[in-house]
PDB file of N, CA, C and O in Angstrom:
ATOM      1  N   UNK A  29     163.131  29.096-123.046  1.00 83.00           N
ATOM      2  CA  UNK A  29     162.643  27.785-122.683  1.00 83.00           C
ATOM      3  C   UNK A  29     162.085  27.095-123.926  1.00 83.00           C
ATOM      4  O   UNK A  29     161.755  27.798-124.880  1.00 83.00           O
ATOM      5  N   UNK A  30     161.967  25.872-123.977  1.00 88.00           N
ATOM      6  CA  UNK A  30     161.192  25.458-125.051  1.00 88.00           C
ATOM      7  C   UNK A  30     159.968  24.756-125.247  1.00 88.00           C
ATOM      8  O   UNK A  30     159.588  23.843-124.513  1.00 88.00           O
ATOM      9  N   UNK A  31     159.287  25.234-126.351  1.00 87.00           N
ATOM     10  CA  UNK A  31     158.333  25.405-126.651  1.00 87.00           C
ATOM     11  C   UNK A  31     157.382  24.649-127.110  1.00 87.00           C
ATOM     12  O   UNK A  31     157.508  24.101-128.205  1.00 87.00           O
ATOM     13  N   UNK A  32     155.929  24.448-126.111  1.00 88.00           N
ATOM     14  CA  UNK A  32     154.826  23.510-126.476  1.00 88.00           C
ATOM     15  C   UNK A  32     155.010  22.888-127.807  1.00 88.00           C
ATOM     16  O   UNK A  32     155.227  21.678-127.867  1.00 88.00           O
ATOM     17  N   UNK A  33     154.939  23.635-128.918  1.00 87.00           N
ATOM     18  CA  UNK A  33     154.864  22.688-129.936  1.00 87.00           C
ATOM     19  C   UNK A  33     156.256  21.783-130.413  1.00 87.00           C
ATOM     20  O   UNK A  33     156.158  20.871-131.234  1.00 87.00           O
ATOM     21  N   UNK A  34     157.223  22.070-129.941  1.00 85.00           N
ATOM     22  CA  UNK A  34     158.755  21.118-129.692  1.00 85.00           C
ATOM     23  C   UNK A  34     158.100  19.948-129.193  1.00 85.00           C
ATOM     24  O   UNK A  34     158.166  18.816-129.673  1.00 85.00           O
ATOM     25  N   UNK A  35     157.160  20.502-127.705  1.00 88.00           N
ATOM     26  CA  UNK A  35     157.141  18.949-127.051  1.00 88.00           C
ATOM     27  C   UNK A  35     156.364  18.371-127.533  1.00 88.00           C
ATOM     28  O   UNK A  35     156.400  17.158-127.325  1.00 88.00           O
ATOM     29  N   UNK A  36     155.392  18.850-128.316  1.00 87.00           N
ATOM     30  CA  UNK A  36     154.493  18.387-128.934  1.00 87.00           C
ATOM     31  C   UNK A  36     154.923  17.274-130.070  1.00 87.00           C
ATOM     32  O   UNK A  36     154.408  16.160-130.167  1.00 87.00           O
ATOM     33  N   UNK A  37     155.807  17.717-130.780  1.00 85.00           N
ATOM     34  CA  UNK A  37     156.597  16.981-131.550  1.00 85.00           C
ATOM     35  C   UNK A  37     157.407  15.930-131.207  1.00 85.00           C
ATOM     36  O   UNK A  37     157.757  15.162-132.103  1.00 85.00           O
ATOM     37  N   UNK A  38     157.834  15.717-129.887  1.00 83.00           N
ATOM     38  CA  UNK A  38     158.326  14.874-129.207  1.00 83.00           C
ATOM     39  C   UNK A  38     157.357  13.537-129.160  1.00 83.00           C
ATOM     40  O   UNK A  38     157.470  12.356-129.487  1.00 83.00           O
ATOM     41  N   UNK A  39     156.212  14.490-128.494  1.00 83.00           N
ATOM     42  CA  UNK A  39     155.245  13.479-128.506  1.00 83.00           C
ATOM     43  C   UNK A  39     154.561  12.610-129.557  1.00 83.00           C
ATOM     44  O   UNK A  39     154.133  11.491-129.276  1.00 83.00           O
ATOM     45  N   UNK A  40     154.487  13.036-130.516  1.00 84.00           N
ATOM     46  CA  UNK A  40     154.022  12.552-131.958  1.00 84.00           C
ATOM     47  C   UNK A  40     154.674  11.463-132.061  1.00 84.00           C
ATOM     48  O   UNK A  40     153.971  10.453-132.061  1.00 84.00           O
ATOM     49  N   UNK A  41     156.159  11.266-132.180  1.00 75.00           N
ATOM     50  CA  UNK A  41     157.058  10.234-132.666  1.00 75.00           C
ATOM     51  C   UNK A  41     157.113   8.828-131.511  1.00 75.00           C
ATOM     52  O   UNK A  41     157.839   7.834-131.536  1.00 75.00           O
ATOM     53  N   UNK A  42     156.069   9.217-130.571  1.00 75.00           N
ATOM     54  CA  UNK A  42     155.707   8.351-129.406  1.00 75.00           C
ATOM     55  C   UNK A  42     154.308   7.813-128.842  1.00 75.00           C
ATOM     56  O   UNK A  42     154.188   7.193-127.785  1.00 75.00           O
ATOM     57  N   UNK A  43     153.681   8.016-129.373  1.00 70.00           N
ATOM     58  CA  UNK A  43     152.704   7.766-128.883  1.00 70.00           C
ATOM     59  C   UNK A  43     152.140   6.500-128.137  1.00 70.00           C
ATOM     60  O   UNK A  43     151.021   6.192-127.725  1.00 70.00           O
ATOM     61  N   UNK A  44     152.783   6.184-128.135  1.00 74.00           N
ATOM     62  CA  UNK A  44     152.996   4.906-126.619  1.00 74.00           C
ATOM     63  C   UNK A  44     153.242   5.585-125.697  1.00 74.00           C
ATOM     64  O   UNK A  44     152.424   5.564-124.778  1.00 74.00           O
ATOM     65  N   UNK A  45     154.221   6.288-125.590  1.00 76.00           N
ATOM     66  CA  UNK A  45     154.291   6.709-124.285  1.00 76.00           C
ATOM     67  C   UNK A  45     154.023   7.684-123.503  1.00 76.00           C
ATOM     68  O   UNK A  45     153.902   8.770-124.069  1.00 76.00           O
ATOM     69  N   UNK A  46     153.845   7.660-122.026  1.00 87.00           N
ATOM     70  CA  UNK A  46     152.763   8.580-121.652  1.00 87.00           C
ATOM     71  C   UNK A  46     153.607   9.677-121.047  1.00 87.00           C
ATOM     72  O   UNK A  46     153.132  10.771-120.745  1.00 87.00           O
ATOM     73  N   UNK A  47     155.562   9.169-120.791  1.00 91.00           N
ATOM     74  CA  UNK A  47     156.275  10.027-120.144  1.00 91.00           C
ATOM     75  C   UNK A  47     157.587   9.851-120.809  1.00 91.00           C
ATOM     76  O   UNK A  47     158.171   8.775-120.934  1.00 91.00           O
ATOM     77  N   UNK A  48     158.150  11.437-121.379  1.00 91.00           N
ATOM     78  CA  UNK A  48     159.226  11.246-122.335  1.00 91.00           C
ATOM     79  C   UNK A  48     160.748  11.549-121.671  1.00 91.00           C
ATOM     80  O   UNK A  48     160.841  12.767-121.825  1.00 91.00           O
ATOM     81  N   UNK A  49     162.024  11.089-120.998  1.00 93.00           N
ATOM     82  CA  UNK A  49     163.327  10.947-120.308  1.00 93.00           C
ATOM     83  C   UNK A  49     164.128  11.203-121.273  1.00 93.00           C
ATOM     84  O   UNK A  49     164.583  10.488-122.166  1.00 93.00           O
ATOM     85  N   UNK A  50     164.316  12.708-120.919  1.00 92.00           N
ATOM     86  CA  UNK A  50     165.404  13.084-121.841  1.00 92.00           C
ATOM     87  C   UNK A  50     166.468  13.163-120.812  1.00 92.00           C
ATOM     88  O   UNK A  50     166.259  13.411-119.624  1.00 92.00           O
ATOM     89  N   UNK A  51     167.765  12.907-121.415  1.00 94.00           N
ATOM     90  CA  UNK A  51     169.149  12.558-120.828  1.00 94.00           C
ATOM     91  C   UNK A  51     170.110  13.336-121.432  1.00 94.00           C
ATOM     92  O   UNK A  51     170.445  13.220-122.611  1.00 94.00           O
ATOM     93  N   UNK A  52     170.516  14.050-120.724  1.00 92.00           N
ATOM     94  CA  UNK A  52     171.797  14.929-120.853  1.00 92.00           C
ATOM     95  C   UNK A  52     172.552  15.192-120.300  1.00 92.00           C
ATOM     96  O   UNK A  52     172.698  14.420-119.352  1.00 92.00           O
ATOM     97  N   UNK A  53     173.954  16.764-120.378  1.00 94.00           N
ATOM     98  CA  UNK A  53     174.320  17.579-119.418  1.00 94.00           C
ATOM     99  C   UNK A  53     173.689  18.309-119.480  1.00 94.00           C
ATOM    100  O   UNK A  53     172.982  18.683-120.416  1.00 94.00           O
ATOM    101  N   UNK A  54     173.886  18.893-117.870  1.00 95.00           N
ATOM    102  CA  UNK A  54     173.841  20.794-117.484  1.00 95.00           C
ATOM    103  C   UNK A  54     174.584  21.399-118.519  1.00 95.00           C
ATOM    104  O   UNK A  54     175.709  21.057-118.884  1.00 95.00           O
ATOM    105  N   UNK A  55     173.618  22.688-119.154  1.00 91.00           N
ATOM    106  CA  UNK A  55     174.749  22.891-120.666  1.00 91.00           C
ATOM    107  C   UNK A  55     175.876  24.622-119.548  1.00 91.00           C
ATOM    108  O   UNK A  55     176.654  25.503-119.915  1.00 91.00           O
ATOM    109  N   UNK A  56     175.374  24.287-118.457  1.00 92.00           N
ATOM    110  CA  UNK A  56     175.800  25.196-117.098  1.00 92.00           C
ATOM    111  C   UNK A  56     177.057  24.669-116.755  1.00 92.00           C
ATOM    112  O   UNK A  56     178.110  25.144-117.180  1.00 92.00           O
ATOM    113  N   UNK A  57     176.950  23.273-115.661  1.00 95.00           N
ATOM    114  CA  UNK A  57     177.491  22.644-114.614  1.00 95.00           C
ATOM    115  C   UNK A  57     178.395  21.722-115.725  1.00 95.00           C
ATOM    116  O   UNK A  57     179.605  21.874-115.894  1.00 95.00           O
ATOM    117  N   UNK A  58     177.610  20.807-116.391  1.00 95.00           N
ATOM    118  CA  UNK A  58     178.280  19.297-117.131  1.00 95.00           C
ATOM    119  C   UNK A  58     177.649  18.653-115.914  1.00 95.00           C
ATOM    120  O   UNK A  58     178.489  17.801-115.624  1.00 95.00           O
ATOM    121  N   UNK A  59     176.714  18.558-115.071  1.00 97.00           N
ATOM    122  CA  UNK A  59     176.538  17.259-114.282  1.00 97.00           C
ATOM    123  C   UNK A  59     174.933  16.363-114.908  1.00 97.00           C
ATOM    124  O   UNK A  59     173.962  16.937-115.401  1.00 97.00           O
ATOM    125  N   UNK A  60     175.047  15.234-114.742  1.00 97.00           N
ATOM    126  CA  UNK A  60     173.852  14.310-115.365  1.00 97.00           C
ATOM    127  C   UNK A  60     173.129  15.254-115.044  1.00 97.00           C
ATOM    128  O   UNK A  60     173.139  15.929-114.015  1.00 97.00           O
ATOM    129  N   UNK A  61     172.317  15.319-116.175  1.00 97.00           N
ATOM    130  CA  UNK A  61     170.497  15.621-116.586  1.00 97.00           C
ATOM    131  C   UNK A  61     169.657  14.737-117.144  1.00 97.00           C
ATOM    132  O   UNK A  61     169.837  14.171-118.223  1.00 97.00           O
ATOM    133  N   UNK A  62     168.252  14.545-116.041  1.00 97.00           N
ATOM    134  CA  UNK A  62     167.562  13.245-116.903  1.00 97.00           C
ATOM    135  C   UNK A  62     166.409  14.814-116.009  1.00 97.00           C
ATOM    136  O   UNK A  62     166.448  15.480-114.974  1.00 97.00           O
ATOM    137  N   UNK A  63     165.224  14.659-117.710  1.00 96.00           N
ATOM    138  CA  UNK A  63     164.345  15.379-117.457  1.00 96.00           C
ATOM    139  C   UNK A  63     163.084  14.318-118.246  1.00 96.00           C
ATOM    140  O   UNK A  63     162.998  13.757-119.339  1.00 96.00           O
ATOM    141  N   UNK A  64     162.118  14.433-116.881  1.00 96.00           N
ATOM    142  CA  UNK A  64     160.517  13.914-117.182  1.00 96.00           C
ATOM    143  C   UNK A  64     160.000  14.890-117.795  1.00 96.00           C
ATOM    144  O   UNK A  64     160.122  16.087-117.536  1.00 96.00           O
ATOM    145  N   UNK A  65     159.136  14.161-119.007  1.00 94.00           N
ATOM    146  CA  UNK A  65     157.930  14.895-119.605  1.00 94.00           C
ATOM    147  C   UNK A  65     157.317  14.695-119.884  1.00 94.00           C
ATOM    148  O   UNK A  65     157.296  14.328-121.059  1.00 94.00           O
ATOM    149  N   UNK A  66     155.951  14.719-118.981  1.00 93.00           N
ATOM    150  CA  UNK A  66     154.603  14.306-119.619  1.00 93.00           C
ATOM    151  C   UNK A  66     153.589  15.255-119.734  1.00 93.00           C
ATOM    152  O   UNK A  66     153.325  16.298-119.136  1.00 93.00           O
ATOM    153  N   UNK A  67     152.988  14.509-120.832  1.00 90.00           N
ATOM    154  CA  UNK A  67     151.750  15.840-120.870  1.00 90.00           C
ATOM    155  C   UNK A  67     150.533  15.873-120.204  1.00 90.00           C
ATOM    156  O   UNK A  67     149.937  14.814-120.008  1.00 90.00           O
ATOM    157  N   UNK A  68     149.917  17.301-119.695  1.00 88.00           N
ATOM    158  CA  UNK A  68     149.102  17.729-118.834  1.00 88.00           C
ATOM    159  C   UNK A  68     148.313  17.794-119.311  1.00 88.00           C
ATOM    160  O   UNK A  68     148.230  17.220-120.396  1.00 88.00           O
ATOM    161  N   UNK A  69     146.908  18.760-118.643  1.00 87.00           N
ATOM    162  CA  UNK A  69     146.025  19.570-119.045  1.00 87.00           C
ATOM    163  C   UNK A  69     146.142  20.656-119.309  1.00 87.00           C
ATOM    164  O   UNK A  69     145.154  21.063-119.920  1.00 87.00           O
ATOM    165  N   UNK A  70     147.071  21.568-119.118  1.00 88.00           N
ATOM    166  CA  UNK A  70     147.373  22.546-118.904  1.00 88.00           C
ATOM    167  C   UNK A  70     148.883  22.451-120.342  1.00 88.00           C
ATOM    168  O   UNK A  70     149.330  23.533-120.724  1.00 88.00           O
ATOM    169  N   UNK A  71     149.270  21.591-120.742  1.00 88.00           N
ATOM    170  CA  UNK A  71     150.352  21.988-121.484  1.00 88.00           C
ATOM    171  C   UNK A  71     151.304  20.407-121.490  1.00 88.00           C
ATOM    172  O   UNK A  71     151.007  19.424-122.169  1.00 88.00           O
ATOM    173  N   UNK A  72     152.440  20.515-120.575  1.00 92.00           N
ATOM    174  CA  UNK A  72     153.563  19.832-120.204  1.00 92.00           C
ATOM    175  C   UNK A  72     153.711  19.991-118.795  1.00 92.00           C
ATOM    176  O   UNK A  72     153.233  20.992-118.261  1.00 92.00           O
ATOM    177  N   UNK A  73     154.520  18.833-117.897  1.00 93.00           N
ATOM    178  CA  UNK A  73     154.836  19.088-116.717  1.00 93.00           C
ATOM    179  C   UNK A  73     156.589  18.665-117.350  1.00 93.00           C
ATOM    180  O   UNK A  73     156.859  17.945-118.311  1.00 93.00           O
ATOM    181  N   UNK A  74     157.263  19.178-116.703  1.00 94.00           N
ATOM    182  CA  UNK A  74     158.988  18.310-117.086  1.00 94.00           C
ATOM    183  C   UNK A  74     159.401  18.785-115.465  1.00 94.00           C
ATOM    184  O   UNK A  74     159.063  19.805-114.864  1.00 94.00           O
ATOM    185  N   UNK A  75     160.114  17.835-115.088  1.00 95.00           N
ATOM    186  CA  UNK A  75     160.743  17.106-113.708  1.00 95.00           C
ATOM    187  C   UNK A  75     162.099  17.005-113.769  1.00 95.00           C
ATOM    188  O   UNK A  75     162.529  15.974-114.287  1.00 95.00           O
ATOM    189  N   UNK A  76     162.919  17.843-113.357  1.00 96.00           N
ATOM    190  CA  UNK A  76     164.361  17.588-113.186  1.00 96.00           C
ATOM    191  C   UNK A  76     165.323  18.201-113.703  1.00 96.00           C
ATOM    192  O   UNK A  76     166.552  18.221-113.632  1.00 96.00           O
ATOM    193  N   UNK A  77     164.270  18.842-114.394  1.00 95.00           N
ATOM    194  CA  UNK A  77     165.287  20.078-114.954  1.00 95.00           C
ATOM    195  C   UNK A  77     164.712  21.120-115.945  1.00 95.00           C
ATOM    196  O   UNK A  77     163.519  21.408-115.855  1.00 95.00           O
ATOM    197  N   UNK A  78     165.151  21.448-116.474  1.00 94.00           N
ATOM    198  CA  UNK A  78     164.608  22.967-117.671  1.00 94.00           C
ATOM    199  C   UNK A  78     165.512  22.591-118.747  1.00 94.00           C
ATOM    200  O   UNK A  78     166.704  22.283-118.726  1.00 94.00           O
ATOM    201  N   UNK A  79     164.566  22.700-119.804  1.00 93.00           N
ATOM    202  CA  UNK A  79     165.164  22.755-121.329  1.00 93.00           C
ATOM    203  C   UNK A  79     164.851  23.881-122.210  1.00 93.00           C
ATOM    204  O   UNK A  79     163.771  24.451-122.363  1.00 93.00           O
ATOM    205  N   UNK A  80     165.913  24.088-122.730  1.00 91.00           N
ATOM    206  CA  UNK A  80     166.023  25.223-124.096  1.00 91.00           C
ATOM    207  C   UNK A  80     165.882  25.023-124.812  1.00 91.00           C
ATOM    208  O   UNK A  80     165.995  23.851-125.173  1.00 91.00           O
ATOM    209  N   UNK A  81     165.441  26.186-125.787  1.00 87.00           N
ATOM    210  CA  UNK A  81     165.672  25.426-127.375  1.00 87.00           C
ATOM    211  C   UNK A  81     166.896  26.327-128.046  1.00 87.00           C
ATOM    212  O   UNK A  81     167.188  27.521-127.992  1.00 87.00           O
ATOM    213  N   UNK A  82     167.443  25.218-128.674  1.00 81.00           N
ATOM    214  CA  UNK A  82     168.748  25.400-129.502  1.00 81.00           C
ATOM    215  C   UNK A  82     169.046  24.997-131.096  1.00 81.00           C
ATOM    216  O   UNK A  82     169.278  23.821-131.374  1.00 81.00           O
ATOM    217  N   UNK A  83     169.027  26.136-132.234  1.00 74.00           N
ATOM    218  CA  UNK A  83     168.567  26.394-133.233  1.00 74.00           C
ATOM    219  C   UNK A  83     170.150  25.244-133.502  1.00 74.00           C
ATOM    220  O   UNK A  83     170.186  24.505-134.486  1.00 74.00           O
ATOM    221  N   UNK A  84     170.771  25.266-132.959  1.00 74.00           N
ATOM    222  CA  UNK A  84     171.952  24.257-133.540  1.00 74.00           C
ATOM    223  C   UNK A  84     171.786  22.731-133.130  1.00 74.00           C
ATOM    224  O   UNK A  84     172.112  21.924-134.000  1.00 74.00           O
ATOM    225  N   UNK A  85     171.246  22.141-131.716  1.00 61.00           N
ATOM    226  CA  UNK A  85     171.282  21.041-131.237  1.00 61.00           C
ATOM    227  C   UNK A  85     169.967  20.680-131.114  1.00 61.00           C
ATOM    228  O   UNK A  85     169.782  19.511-131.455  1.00 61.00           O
ATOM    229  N   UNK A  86     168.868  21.335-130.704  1.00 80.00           N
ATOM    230  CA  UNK A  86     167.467  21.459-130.724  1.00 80.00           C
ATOM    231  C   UNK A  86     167.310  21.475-129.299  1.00 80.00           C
ATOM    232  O   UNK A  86     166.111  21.673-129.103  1.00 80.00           O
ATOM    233  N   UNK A  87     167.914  21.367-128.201  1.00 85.00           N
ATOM    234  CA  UNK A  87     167.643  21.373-127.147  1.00 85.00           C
ATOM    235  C   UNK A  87     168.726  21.688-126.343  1.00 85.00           C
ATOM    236  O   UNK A  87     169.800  21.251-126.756  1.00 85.00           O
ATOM    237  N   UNK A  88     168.751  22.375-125.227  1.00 89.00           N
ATOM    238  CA  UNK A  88     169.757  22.538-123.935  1.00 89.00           C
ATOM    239  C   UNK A  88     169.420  22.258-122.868  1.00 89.00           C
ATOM    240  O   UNK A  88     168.449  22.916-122.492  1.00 89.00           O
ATOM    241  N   UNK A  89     169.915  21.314-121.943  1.00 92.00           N
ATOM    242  CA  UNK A  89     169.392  20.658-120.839  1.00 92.00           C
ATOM    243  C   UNK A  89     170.023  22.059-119.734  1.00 92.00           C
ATOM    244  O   UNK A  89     170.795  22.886-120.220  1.00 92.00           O
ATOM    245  N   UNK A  90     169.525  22.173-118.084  1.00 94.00           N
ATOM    246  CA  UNK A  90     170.009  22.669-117.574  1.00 94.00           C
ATOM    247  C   UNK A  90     169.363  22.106-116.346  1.00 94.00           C
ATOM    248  O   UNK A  90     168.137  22.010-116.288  1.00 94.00           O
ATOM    249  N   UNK A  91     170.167  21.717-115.331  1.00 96.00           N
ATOM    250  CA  UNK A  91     169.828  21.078-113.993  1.00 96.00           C
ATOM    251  C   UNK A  91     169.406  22.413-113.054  1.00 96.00           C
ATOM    252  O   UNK A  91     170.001  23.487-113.138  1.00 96.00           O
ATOM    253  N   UNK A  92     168.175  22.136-112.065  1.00 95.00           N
ATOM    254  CA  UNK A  92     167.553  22.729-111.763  1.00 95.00           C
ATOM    255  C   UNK A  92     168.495  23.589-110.016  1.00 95.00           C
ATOM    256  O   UNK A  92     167.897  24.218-109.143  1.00 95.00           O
ATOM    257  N   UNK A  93     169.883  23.311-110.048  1.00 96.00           N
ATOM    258  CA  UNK A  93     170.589  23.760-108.861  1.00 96.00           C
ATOM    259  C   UNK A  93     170.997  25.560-110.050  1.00 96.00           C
ATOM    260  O   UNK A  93     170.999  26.728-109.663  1.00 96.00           O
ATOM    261  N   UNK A  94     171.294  24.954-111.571  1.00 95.00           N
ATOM    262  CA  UNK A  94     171.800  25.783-111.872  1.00 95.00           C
ATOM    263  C   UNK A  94     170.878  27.234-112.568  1.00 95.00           C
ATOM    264  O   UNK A  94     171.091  28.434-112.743  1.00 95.00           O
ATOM    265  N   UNK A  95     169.628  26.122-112.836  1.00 94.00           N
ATOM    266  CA  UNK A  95     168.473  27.382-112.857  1.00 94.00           C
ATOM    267  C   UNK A  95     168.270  28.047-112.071  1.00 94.00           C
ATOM    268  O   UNK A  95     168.135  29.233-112.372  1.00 94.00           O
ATOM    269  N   UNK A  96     168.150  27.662-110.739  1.00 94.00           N
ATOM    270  CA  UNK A  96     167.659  28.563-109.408  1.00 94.00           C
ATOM    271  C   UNK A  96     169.281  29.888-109.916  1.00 94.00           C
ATOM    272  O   UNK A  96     169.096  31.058-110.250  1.00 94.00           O
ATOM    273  N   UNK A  97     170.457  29.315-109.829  1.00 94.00           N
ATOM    274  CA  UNK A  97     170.875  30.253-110.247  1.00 94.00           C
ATOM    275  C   UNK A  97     171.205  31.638-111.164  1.00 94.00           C
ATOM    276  O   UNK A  97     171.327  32.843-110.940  1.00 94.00           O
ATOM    277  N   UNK A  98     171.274  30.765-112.295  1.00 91.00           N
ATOM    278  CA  UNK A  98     170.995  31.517-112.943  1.00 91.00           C
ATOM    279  C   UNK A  98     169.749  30.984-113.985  1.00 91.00           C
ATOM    280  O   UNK A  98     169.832  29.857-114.471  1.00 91.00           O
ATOM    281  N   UNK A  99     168.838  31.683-114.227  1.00 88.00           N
ATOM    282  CA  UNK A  99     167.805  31.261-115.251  1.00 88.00           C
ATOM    283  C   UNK A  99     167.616  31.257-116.989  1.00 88.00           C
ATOM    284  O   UNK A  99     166.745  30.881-117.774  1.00 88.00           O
ATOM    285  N   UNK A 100     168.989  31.915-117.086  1.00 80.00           N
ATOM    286  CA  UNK A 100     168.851  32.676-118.509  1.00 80.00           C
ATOM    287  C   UNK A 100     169.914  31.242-118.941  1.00 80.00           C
ATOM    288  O   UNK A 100     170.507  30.614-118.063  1.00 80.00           O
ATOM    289  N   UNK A 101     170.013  30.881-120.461  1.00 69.00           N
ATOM    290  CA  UNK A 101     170.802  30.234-120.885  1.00 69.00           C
ATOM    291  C   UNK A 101     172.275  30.831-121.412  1.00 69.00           C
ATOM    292  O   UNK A 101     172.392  31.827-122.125  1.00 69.00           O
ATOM    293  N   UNK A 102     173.241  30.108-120.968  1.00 61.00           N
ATOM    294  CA  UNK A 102     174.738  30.644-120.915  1.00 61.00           C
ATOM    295  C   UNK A 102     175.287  29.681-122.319  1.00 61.00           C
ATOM    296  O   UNK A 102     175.076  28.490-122.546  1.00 61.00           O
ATOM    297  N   UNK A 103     175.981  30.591-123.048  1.00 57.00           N
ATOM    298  CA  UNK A 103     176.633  29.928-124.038  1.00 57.00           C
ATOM    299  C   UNK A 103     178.089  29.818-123.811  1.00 57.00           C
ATOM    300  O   UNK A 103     178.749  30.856-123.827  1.00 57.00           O
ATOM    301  N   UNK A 104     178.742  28.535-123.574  1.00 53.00           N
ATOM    302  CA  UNK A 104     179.725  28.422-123.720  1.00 53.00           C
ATOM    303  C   UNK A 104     180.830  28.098-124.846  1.00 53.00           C
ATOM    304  O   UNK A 104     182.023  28.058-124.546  1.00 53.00           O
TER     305      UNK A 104
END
């Protein structure tokens, strides 16, 4: 999964905003991924899906039908 200080970094380059919409595919399915992220007390909340981190792209989106399935990230 990826990691507080990623989002943290997200957040830096924004600071206007209070909720960050990342847009992708399922790096699973290929179907639209739009994931909320705002920050908590506790850390991050993200809405709509689960993201990876990816030492080549910096991120892997994965829609949350295909997490319940499988949870681990699949390289295709």
């Amino acid at each position: 999964m990826i990691r507080a200080e990623t989002l943290k970094k997200l957040f830096e380059d924004r600071l206007e905003k209070s909720t960050i919409a990342i847009k992708g595919k399922c790096s699973d399915c290929g179907c639209d991924v739009t994931i909320d992220i705002t920050p908590t007390s506790a850390g991050f909340g993200l809405n709509g899906g689960v993201l990876f981190e990816d030492s080549q792209n910096g991120y892997l989106a994965k829609c949350l039908i295909c997490f319940e399935l499988n949870p681990m990230i699949t390289v295709h």
